[in-house]
mmCIF file of C-alpha atoms in Angstrom:
data_model
loop_
_atom_site.group_PDB
_atom_site.id
_atom_site.type_symbol
_atom_site.label_atom_id
_atom_site.label_comp_id
_atom_site.label_asym_id
_atom_site.label_seq_id
_atom_site.Cartn_x
_atom_site.Cartn_y
_atom_site.Cartn_z
ATOM 1 C CA MET A 1 -15.452 -10.332 -77.898
ATOM 2 C CA ARG A 2 -18.419 -9.127 -75.979
ATOM 3 C CA ARG A 3 -20.550 -11.315 -74.181
ATOM 4 C CA ALA A 4 -23.367 -10.481 -71.625
ATOM 5 C CA SER A 5 -23.094 -12.169 -68.181
ATOM 6 C CA PRO A 6 -25.803 -14.653 -67.386
ATOM 7 C CA SER A 7 -26.229 -12.675 -64.250
ATOM 8 C CA ARG A 8 -27.703 -9.658 -66.201
ATOM 9 C CA PHE A 9 -30.275 -11.704 -68.100
ATOM 10 C CA VAL A 10 -33.742 -11.831 -67.022
ATOM 11 C CA ARG A 11 -35.763 -15.272 -68.021
ATOM 12 C CA TRP A 12 -39.190 -14.126 -68.141
ATOM 13 C CA SER A 13 -41.207 -16.997 -66.638
ATOM 14 C CA ALA A 14 -39.092 -19.400 -68.194
ATOM 15 C CA ILE A 15 -40.252 -19.942 -71.899
ATOM 16 C CA THR A 16 -44.055 -18.493 -71.935
ATOM 17 C CA ILE A 17 -45.481 -15.199 -71.127
ATOM 18 C CA ALA A 18 -48.768 -15.726 -72.710
ATOM 19 C CA ALA A 19 -51.495 -13.136 -73.091
ATOM 20 C CA ALA A 20 -54.037 -15.409 -72.651
ATOM 21 C CA VAL A 21 -56.721 -12.849 -73.230
ATOM 22 C CA VAL A 22 -55.733 -11.144 -76.280
ATOM 23 C CA ALA A 23 -57.785 -11.876 -79.200
ATOM 24 C CA CYS A 24 -56.231 -11.826 -82.879
ATOM 25 C CA GLY A 25 -55.943 -8.542 -84.680
ATOM 26 C CA ALA A 26 -58.290 -6.960 -87.197
ATOM 27 C CA GLY A 27 -58.570 -8.962 -90.345
ATOM 28 C CA THR A 28 -56.983 -12.053 -88.590
ATOM 29 C CA GLY A 29 -60.258 -14.433 -89.543
ATOM 30 C CA GLU A 30 -60.158 -17.946 -87.750
ATOM 31 C CA PRO A 31 -56.931 -19.298 -86.313
ATOM 32 C CA ARG A 32 -55.231 -21.680 -88.698
ATOM 33 C CA GLU A 33 -54.376 -25.230 -87.609
ATOM 34 C CA PRO A 34 -50.709 -26.020 -87.410
ATOM 35 C CA ALA A 35 -49.533 -27.783 -90.542
ATOM 36 C CA ALA A 36 -49.084 -31.806 -89.974
ATOM 37 C CA SER A 37 -46.592 -33.070 -87.739
ATOM 38 C CA ALA A 38 -44.332 -34.376 -90.777
ATOM 39 C CA ASP A 39 -43.911 -30.394 -91.687
ATOM 40 C CA THR A 40 -43.029 -29.546 -88.221
ATOM 41 C CA THR A 41 -39.732 -31.294 -87.822
ATOM 42 C CA PRO A 42 -36.589 -29.000 -87.418
ATOM 43 C CA ALA A 43 -35.815 -29.532 -90.710
ATOM 44 C CA ALA A 44 -38.746 -27.729 -91.751
ATOM 45 C CA VAL A 45 -38.445 -25.236 -89.410
ATOM 46 C CA GLY A 46 -35.111 -23.833 -90.768
ATOM 47 C CA SER A 47 -31.311 -24.150 -91.219
ATOM 48 C CA ALA A 48 -28.261 -22.223 -90.859
ATOM 49 C CA SER A 49 -28.855 -20.291 -93.978
ATOM 50 C CA PRO A 50 -32.538 -18.508 -94.399
ATOM 51 C CA THR A 51 -32.483 -19.108 -98.262
ATOM 52 C CA THR A 52 -31.590 -23.301 -98.015
ATOM 53 C CA GLY A 53 -34.357 -25.913 -97.113
ATOM 54 C CA THR A 54 -37.758 -24.398 -96.894
ATOM 55 C CA SER A 55 -38.655 -20.847 -97.930
ATOM 56 C CA TYR A 56 -38.840 -17.972 -95.945
ATOM 57 C CA THR A 57 -42.649 -18.598 -95.764
ATOM 58 C CA GLY A 58 -41.800 -21.080 -93.079
ATOM 59 C CA LEU A 59 -44.453 -23.952 -93.043
ATOM 60 C CA LEU A 60 -46.964 -21.704 -95.028
ATOM 61 C CA SER A 61 -47.769 -21.850 -98.773
ATOM 62 C CA GLU A 62 -46.216 -18.643 -100.977
ATOM 63 C CA GLU A 63 -50.175 -17.704 -101.324
ATOM 64 C CA ALA A 64 -50.829 -18.191 -97.449
ATOM 65 C CA PHE A 65 -47.878 -16.182 -96.478
ATOM 66 C CA LYS A 66 -48.926 -13.600 -98.935
ATOM 67 C CA ALA A 67 -52.215 -13.324 -97.480
ATOM 68 C CA ILE A 68 -51.256 -12.743 -93.606
ATOM 69 C CA HIS A 69 -49.141 -9.692 -94.942
ATOM 70 C CA GLU A 70 -51.844 -7.089 -95.689
ATOM 71 C CA LEU A 71 -51.073 -3.705 -94.977
ATOM 72 C CA LYS A 72 -53.528 -0.690 -93.837
ATOM 73 C CA ALA A 73 -53.734 2.392 -95.826
ATOM 74 C CA ASP A 74 -52.810 4.379 -93.003
ATOM 75 C CA ARG A 75 -49.464 6.682 -93.498
ATOM 76 C CA ALA A 76 -46.599 6.556 -90.893
ATOM 77 C CA PRO A 77 -45.679 9.908 -89.300
ATOM 78 C CA ALA A 78 -42.661 11.647 -91.346
ATOM 79 C CA PRO A 79 -39.311 10.322 -90.560
ATOM 80 C CA ARG A 80 -36.720 12.520 -88.673
ATOM 81 C CA GLY A 81 -33.753 10.615 -89.426
ATOM 82 C CA GLN A 82 -31.304 10.459 -92.226
ATOM 83 C CA GLU A 83 -29.924 8.514 -94.820
ATOM 84 C CA VAL A 84 -26.546 6.825 -94.896
ATOM 85 C CA GLN A 85 -24.293 4.422 -96.715
ATOM 86 C CA VAL A 86 -23.668 1.059 -95.424
ATOM 87 C CA GLU A 87 -21.691 -1.382 -97.539
ATOM 88 C CA GLY A 88 -22.750 0.306 -100.586
ATOM 89 C CA SER A 89 -26.344 0.603 -99.558
ATOM 90 C CA THR A 90 -28.686 3.137 -98.445
ATOM 91 C CA ALA A 91 -29.636 2.785 -94.541
ATOM 92 C CA TYR A 92 -31.513 5.097 -92.319
ATOM 93 C CA LEU A 93 -30.071 6.461 -89.252
ATOM 94 C CA SER A 94 -31.907 7.976 -86.477
ATOM 95 C CA LEU A 95 -30.331 9.275 -83.555
ATOM 96 C CA PRO A 96 -31.910 10.515 -80.153
ATOM 97 C CA LEU A 97 -32.426 14.295 -80.001
ATOM 98 C CA ASP A 98 -29.942 16.314 -78.476
ATOM 99 C CA ALA A 99 -28.043 13.073 -77.571
ATOM 100 C CA LYS A 100 -24.388 12.983 -78.075
ATOM 101 C CA ALA A 101 -22.111 9.773 -78.890
ATOM 102 C CA PRO A 102 -21.353 7.335 -77.443
ATOM 103 C CA LEU A 103 -24.629 5.919 -77.688
ATOM 104 C CA PRO A 104 -26.032 2.228 -77.513
ATOM 105 C CA GLY A 105 -26.907 1.018 -81.132
ATOM 106 C CA VAL A 106 -29.614 -1.117 -82.363
ATOM 107 C CA VAL A 107 -29.536 -2.428 -86.472
ATOM 108 C CA VAL A 108 -33.169 -2.772 -87.416
ATOM 109 C CA ILE A 109 -34.165 -4.965 -90.055
ATOM 110 C CA HIS A 110 -37.247 -4.586 -92.269
ATOM 111 C CA GLU A 111 -40.376 -6.860 -92.875
ATOM 112 C CA TRP A 112 -40.838 -8.325 -96.417
ATOM 113 C CA TRP A 113 -42.067 -4.936 -97.425
ATOM 114 C CA GLY A 114 -38.649 -3.312 -97.570
ATOM 115 C CA LEU A 115 -37.228 -0.415 -95.976
ATOM 116 C CA ASN A 116 -40.710 1.621 -95.901
ATOM 117 C CA GLU A 117 -42.144 4.769 -94.212
ATOM 118 C CA HIS A 118 -43.245 2.231 -91.388
ATOM 119 C CA ILE A 119 -39.595 0.622 -90.457
ATOM 120 C CA ARG A 120 -38.609 4.410 -90.781
ATOM 121 C CA HIS A 121 -41.086 5.324 -87.947
ATOM 122 C CA TRP A 122 -40.097 2.179 -85.704
ATOM 123 C CA THR A 123 -36.542 3.202 -86.119
ATOM 124 C CA ASP A 124 -37.139 6.713 -84.694
ATOM 125 C CA ARG A 125 -39.188 5.134 -82.095
ATOM 126 C CA LEU A 126 -36.053 3.353 -80.841
ATOM 127 C CA ALA A 127 -34.087 6.420 -81.157
ATOM 128 C CA GLU A 128 -36.492 8.414 -78.882
ATOM 129 C CA ASP A 129 -35.802 5.413 -76.337
ATOM 130 C CA GLY A 130 -32.096 6.540 -76.426
ATOM 131 C CA TYR A 131 -30.614 4.513 -79.298
ATOM 132 C CA ALA A 132 -28.603 5.048 -82.435
ATOM 133 C CA ALA A 133 -30.879 2.974 -84.704
ATOM 134 C CA LEU A 134 -29.784 2.100 -88.048
ATOM 135 C CA ALA A 135 -32.347 0.339 -90.341
ATOM 136 C CA VAL A 136 -30.803 -1.571 -93.134
ATOM 137 C CA ASP A 137 -32.038 -2.061 -96.433
ATOM 138 C CA LEU A 138 -31.854 -5.421 -97.937
ATOM 139 C CA TYR A 139 -33.554 -4.943 -100.931
ATOM 140 C CA GLY A 140 -31.291 -2.595 -102.891
ATOM 141 C CA GLY A 141 -33.618 0.490 -102.576
ATOM 142 C CA LYS A 142 -36.809 -1.527 -103.344
ATOM 143 C CA VAL A 143 -40.078 -1.089 -101.343
ATOM 144 C CA ALA A 144 -42.982 -3.307 -102.386
ATOM 145 C CA ALA A 145 -46.265 -1.879 -102.968
ATOM 146 C CA ASN A 146 -48.003 -5.507 -103.187
ATOM 147 C CA ALA A 147 -47.664 -8.929 -101.758
ATOM 148 C CA ASP A 148 -46.510 -10.194 -105.437
ATOM 149 C CA ASP A 149 -43.500 -7.554 -105.578
ATOM 150 C CA ALA A 150 -42.578 -8.283 -101.713
ATOM 151 C CA MET A 151 -42.412 -12.048 -102.282
ATOM 152 C CA ALA A 152 -40.066 -11.511 -105.163
ATOM 153 C CA ALA A 153 -38.017 -8.968 -103.309
ATOM 154 C CA MET A 154 -37.779 -11.327 -100.558
ATOM 155 C CA LYS A 155 -36.626 -14.363 -102.807
ATOM 156 C CA ALA A 156 -34.024 -12.252 -104.628
ATOM 157 C CA VAL A 157 -32.112 -11.567 -101.532
ATOM 158 C CA ASN A 158 -28.505 -12.986 -101.847
ATOM 159 C CA ASP A 159 -27.200 -14.274 -98.258
ATOM 160 C CA GLU A 160 -23.810 -13.278 -98.531
ATOM 161 C CA GLY A 161 -24.640 -9.967 -99.699
ATOM 162 C CA ALA A 162 -26.934 -9.298 -96.961
ATOM 163 C CA LEU A 163 -24.815 -10.600 -93.995
ATOM 164 C CA LYS A 164 -22.390 -8.133 -95.303
ATOM 165 C CA ILE A 165 -24.763 -5.320 -94.866
ATOM 166 C CA LEU A 166 -25.775 -6.426 -91.652
ATOM 167 C CA ARG A 167 -22.285 -6.939 -90.199
ATOM 168 C CA GLY A 168 -21.361 -3.487 -91.688
ATOM 169 C CA ALA A 169 -24.495 -1.701 -90.028
ATOM 170 C CA ASN A 170 -23.051 -3.040 -86.852
ATOM 171 C CA ARG A 171 -19.804 -1.863 -87.473
ATOM 172 C CA PHE A 172 -20.994 1.806 -88.756
ATOM 173 C CA LEU A 173 -22.764 1.940 -84.999
ATOM 174 C CA GLU A 174 -19.509 1.132 -83.266
ATOM 175 C CA THR A 175 -17.072 3.344 -85.149
ATOM 176 C CA ASP A 176 -18.949 6.295 -86.899
ATOM 177 C CA PRO A 177 -18.298 9.350 -84.724
ATOM 178 C CA ARG A 178 -22.071 10.169 -84.667
ATOM 179 C CA THR A 179 -22.646 6.992 -82.543
ATOM 180 C CA ARG A 180 -19.691 5.256 -81.429
ATOM 181 C CA SER A 181 -21.777 2.587 -79.789
ATOM 182 C CA PRO A 182 -20.143 0.601 -76.851
ATOM 183 C CA ARG A 183 -22.893 -2.264 -77.230
ATOM 184 C CA THR A 184 -25.087 -2.935 -79.957
ATOM 185 C CA GLY A 185 -28.109 -5.271 -80.562
ATOM 186 C CA SER A 186 -30.316 -6.296 -83.651
ATOM 187 C CA ILE A 187 -34.329 -6.123 -84.085
ATOM 188 C CA GLY A 188 -36.274 -7.504 -86.985
ATOM 189 C CA TRP A 189 -39.899 -8.745 -87.597
ATOM 190 C CA CYS A 190 -40.674 -11.726 -90.012
ATOM 191 C CA PHE A 191 -37.943 -11.687 -92.818
ATOM 192 C CA GLY A 192 -36.084 -9.368 -90.538
ATOM 193 C CA GLY A 193 -36.959 -11.466 -87.482
ATOM 194 C CA ALA A 194 -34.719 -14.310 -89.408
ATOM 195 C CA TRP A 195 -31.866 -12.010 -90.363
ATOM 196 C CA SER A 196 -31.876 -10.767 -86.551
ATOM 197 C CA LEU A 197 -31.064 -14.365 -85.842
ATOM 198 C CA GLN A 198 -29.015 -14.952 -88.605
ATOM 199 C CA LEU A 199 -26.612 -11.714 -87.601
ATOM 200 C CA ALA A 200 -26.380 -12.843 -83.980
ATOM 201 C CA MET A 201 -25.196 -16.246 -85.620
ATOM 202 C CA HIS A 202 -22.304 -14.352 -87.683
ATOM 203 C CA GLU A 203 -21.476 -11.474 -85.477
ATOM 204 C CA PRO A 204 -19.788 -12.096 -82.351
ATOM 205 C CA ALA A 205 -19.568 -8.261 -81.417
ATOM 206 C CA LEU A 206 -23.349 -8.304 -80.995
ATOM 207 C CA ASP A 207 -24.781 -7.767 -77.602
ATOM 208 C CA ALA A 208 -28.438 -8.327 -77.993
ATOM 209 C CA ALA A 209 -31.047 -9.922 -80.675
ATOM 210 C CA VAL A 210 -34.628 -9.756 -80.917
ATOM 211 C CA ILE A 211 -36.534 -11.981 -83.104
ATOM 212 C CA TYR A 212 -39.984 -11.385 -83.951
ATOM 213 C CA TYR A 213 -41.536 -14.367 -85.816
ATOM 214 C CA GLY A 214 -38.995 -14.774 -87.696
ATOM 215 C CA ARG A 215 -37.961 -18.255 -89.613
ATOM 216 C CA LEU A 216 -36.096 -20.017 -87.024
ATOM 217 C CA VAL A 217 -32.920 -22.224 -86.885
ATOM 218 C CA THR A 218 -32.502 -25.555 -85.023
ATOM 219 C CA ASP A 219 -29.143 -26.782 -85.908
ATOM 220 C CA VAL A 220 -27.564 -26.581 -82.420
ATOM 221 C CA ALA A 221 -23.985 -26.450 -83.959
ATOM 222 C CA ALA A 222 -24.898 -23.433 -85.911
ATOM 223 C CA LEU A 223 -26.623 -21.733 -82.884
ATOM 224 C CA GLN A 224 -23.280 -22.456 -80.805
ATOM 225 C CA ALA A 225 -21.929 -19.656 -82.754
ATOM 226 C CA ILE A 226 -24.251 -17.156 -81.250
ATOM 227 C CA ARG A 227 -22.741 -14.888 -78.309
ATOM 228 C CA ALA A 228 -25.780 -12.521 -77.669
ATOM 229 C CA PRO A 229 -28.762 -13.228 -75.512
ATOM 230 C CA VAL A 230 -31.751 -13.560 -77.468
ATOM 231 C CA LEU A 231 -35.305 -12.497 -77.315
ATOM 232 C CA GLY A 232 -37.821 -14.418 -79.284
ATOM 233 C CA VAL A 233 -41.387 -13.198 -79.884
ATOM 234 C CA PHE A 234 -44.166 -15.327 -81.291
ATOM 235 C CA GLY A 235 -47.628 -15.955 -81.835
ATOM 236 C CA ASN A 236 -49.374 -19.184 -80.634
ATOM 237 C CA LYS A 237 -51.993 -18.721 -83.880
ATOM 238 C CA ASP A 238 -49.273 -18.272 -86.428
ATOM 239 C CA GLY A 239 -49.469 -20.940 -89.155
ATOM 240 C CA GLY A 240 -46.183 -20.394 -90.354
ATOM 241 C CA ILE A 241 -44.015 -20.708 -87.134
ATOM 242 C CA PRO A 242 -46.438 -22.721 -84.762
ATOM 243 C CA PRO A 243 -46.032 -23.508 -81.253
ATOM 244 C CA LYS A 244 -44.238 -26.690 -81.919
ATOM 245 C CA ALA A 245 -41.863 -25.092 -84.106
ATOM 246 C CA VAL A 246 -40.957 -22.474 -81.462
ATOM 247 C CA ASP A 247 -40.679 -25.572 -79.084
ATOM 248 C CA GLU A 248 -37.914 -26.952 -81.130
ATOM 249 C CA PHE A 249 -36.301 -23.580 -81.464
ATOM 250 C CA ASP A 250 -36.323 -23.407 -77.742
ATOM 251 C CA LYS A 251 -34.926 -26.729 -77.132
ATOM 252 C CA ALA A 252 -31.957 -26.128 -79.616
ATOM 253 C CA LEU A 253 -30.915 -23.071 -77.913
ATOM 254 C CA HIS A 254 -30.801 -24.563 -74.422
ATOM 255 C CA GLU A 255 -28.780 -27.261 -76.075
ATOM 256 C CA ALA A 256 -26.441 -24.591 -77.902
ATOM 257 C CA GLY A 257 -25.862 -22.849 -74.264
ATOM 258 C CA VAL A 258 -27.679 -19.779 -75.831
ATOM 259 C CA MET A 259 -28.778 -17.218 -73.259
ATOM 260 C CA HIS A 260 -32.396 -16.463 -74.321
ATOM 261 C CA SER A 261 -35.885 -16.181 -73.343
ATOM 262 C CA ILE A 262 -39.075 -16.777 -75.391
ATOM 263 C CA LEU A 263 -42.596 -14.708 -75.409
ATOM 264 C CA ARG A 264 -45.570 -16.275 -76.733
ATOM 265 C CA TYR A 265 -48.975 -14.460 -77.299
ATOM 266 C CA ASP A 266 -52.296 -15.784 -78.273
ATOM 267 C CA ALA A 267 -52.031 -13.873 -81.575
ATOM 268 C CA ASP A 268 -51.378 -14.348 -85.041
ATOM 269 C CA HIS A 269 -48.274 -13.750 -87.397
ATOM 270 C CA ALA A 270 -47.432 -10.085 -87.799
ATOM 271 C CA PHE A 271 -49.289 -9.345 -84.598
ATOM 272 C CA ALA A 272 -46.831 -6.596 -83.679
ATOM 273 C CA ASN A 273 -46.931 -4.644 -86.889
ATOM 274 C CA PRO A 274 -49.408 -1.427 -86.359
ATOM 275 C CA SER A 275 -49.299 -0.830 -89.954
ATOM 276 C CA GLY A 276 -50.676 -4.471 -90.915
ATOM 277 C CA LYS A 277 -54.312 -5.670 -90.436
ATOM 278 C CA ARG A 278 -53.298 -8.624 -87.990
ATOM 279 C CA TYR A 279 -52.253 -5.966 -85.573
ATOM 280 C CA ASP A 280 -52.930 -6.754 -81.870
ATOM 281 C CA GLU A 281 -52.733 -3.858 -79.905
ATOM 282 C CA LYS A 282 -52.423 -5.427 -76.370
ATOM 283 C CA ALA A 283 -50.223 -8.213 -77.420
ATOM 284 C CA ALA A 284 -48.129 -5.881 -79.136
ATOM 285 C CA GLU A 285 -47.865 -3.342 -76.445
ATOM 286 C CA ASP A 286 -46.835 -6.201 -73.719
ATOM 287 C CA ALA A 287 -44.374 -7.387 -76.259
ATOM 288 C CA TRP A 288 -42.839 -4.058 -76.608
ATOM 289 C CA LYS A 289 -42.480 -3.446 -72.989
ATOM 290 C CA HIS A 290 -40.455 -6.592 -72.567
ATOM 291 C CA VAL A 291 -38.367 -5.813 -75.663
ATOM 292 C CA ARG A 292 -37.648 -2.479 -74.216
ATOM 293 C CA ALA A 293 -36.278 -3.918 -70.959
ATOM 294 C CA PHE A 294 -34.342 -6.609 -72.677
ATOM 295 C CA LEU A 295 -32.571 -3.818 -75.090
ATOM 296 C CA ALA A 296 -31.949 -1.867 -71.944
ATOM 297 C CA MET A 297 -30.404 -4.567 -69.926
ATOM 298 C CA HIS A 298 -27.857 -5.205 -72.314
ATOM 299 C CA LEU A 299 -27.398 -2.183 -73.948
ATOM 300 C CA LYS A 300 -27.801 0.389 -71.680
ATOM 301 C CA ASP A 301 -27.416 -0.970 -68.286
ATOM 302 C CA GLY A 302 -24.309 -2.018 -66.419
#
């Protein structure tokens, strides 16, 4: 079992690195008010299982959740990785050019659209940064073309099966001759952010976990299972995961003794997705800078 030393963990100005000058991305519209206080209790934020309690939509209705996940028409660059099999599921593996094992590994977890070309491109970006990046498919090969299909695919995910794939992906990175990763981490956005947290809770061998505005867990007992440092990235204008919900998450992590840091930006949900209409370039670039430093510290350094 591996666990990062506290001395190797940077706490970026405690809880907040706010990009105060950042405006909402294109197509964002007016910031939404957080839901009533009765809906921002820890029980509404989440529990140990992503599909128990509230839905993946957090504090938003399904229709509101659909509305904040519009895609642009832009195409992603051509992928340069390869398909592999993980626990009977197809995954996408991207490796650094001219690099040989052992390589630090990252499990990449898609948004609610599925393992599409944009997630493959993000996986290639991680490979360019020196990681063996493995993007899982939790939708069984389905890639949503519209919000209704994405919602249906997301709701159909089986928790046990998803965790089996995620843990299998971590083992793949550790054992495959092309990767043989001595350290592994996870990263996910929205739906994938929730599962990045779940992987950290269920995989003691994980060395780092990045959660971009995914559904949260505030059960201290459940969070105590986490052995990896956690980096959470959130938008203060996110109606589904408002600042109060992030406060509860931060507090629960502290009480659970989990090493962590929280980044907050004056941006909306999905602000880091360049293929989305709510993309906020300035906030996304700053967040990515910190994510890169976090992953390098826990997966490469030392």
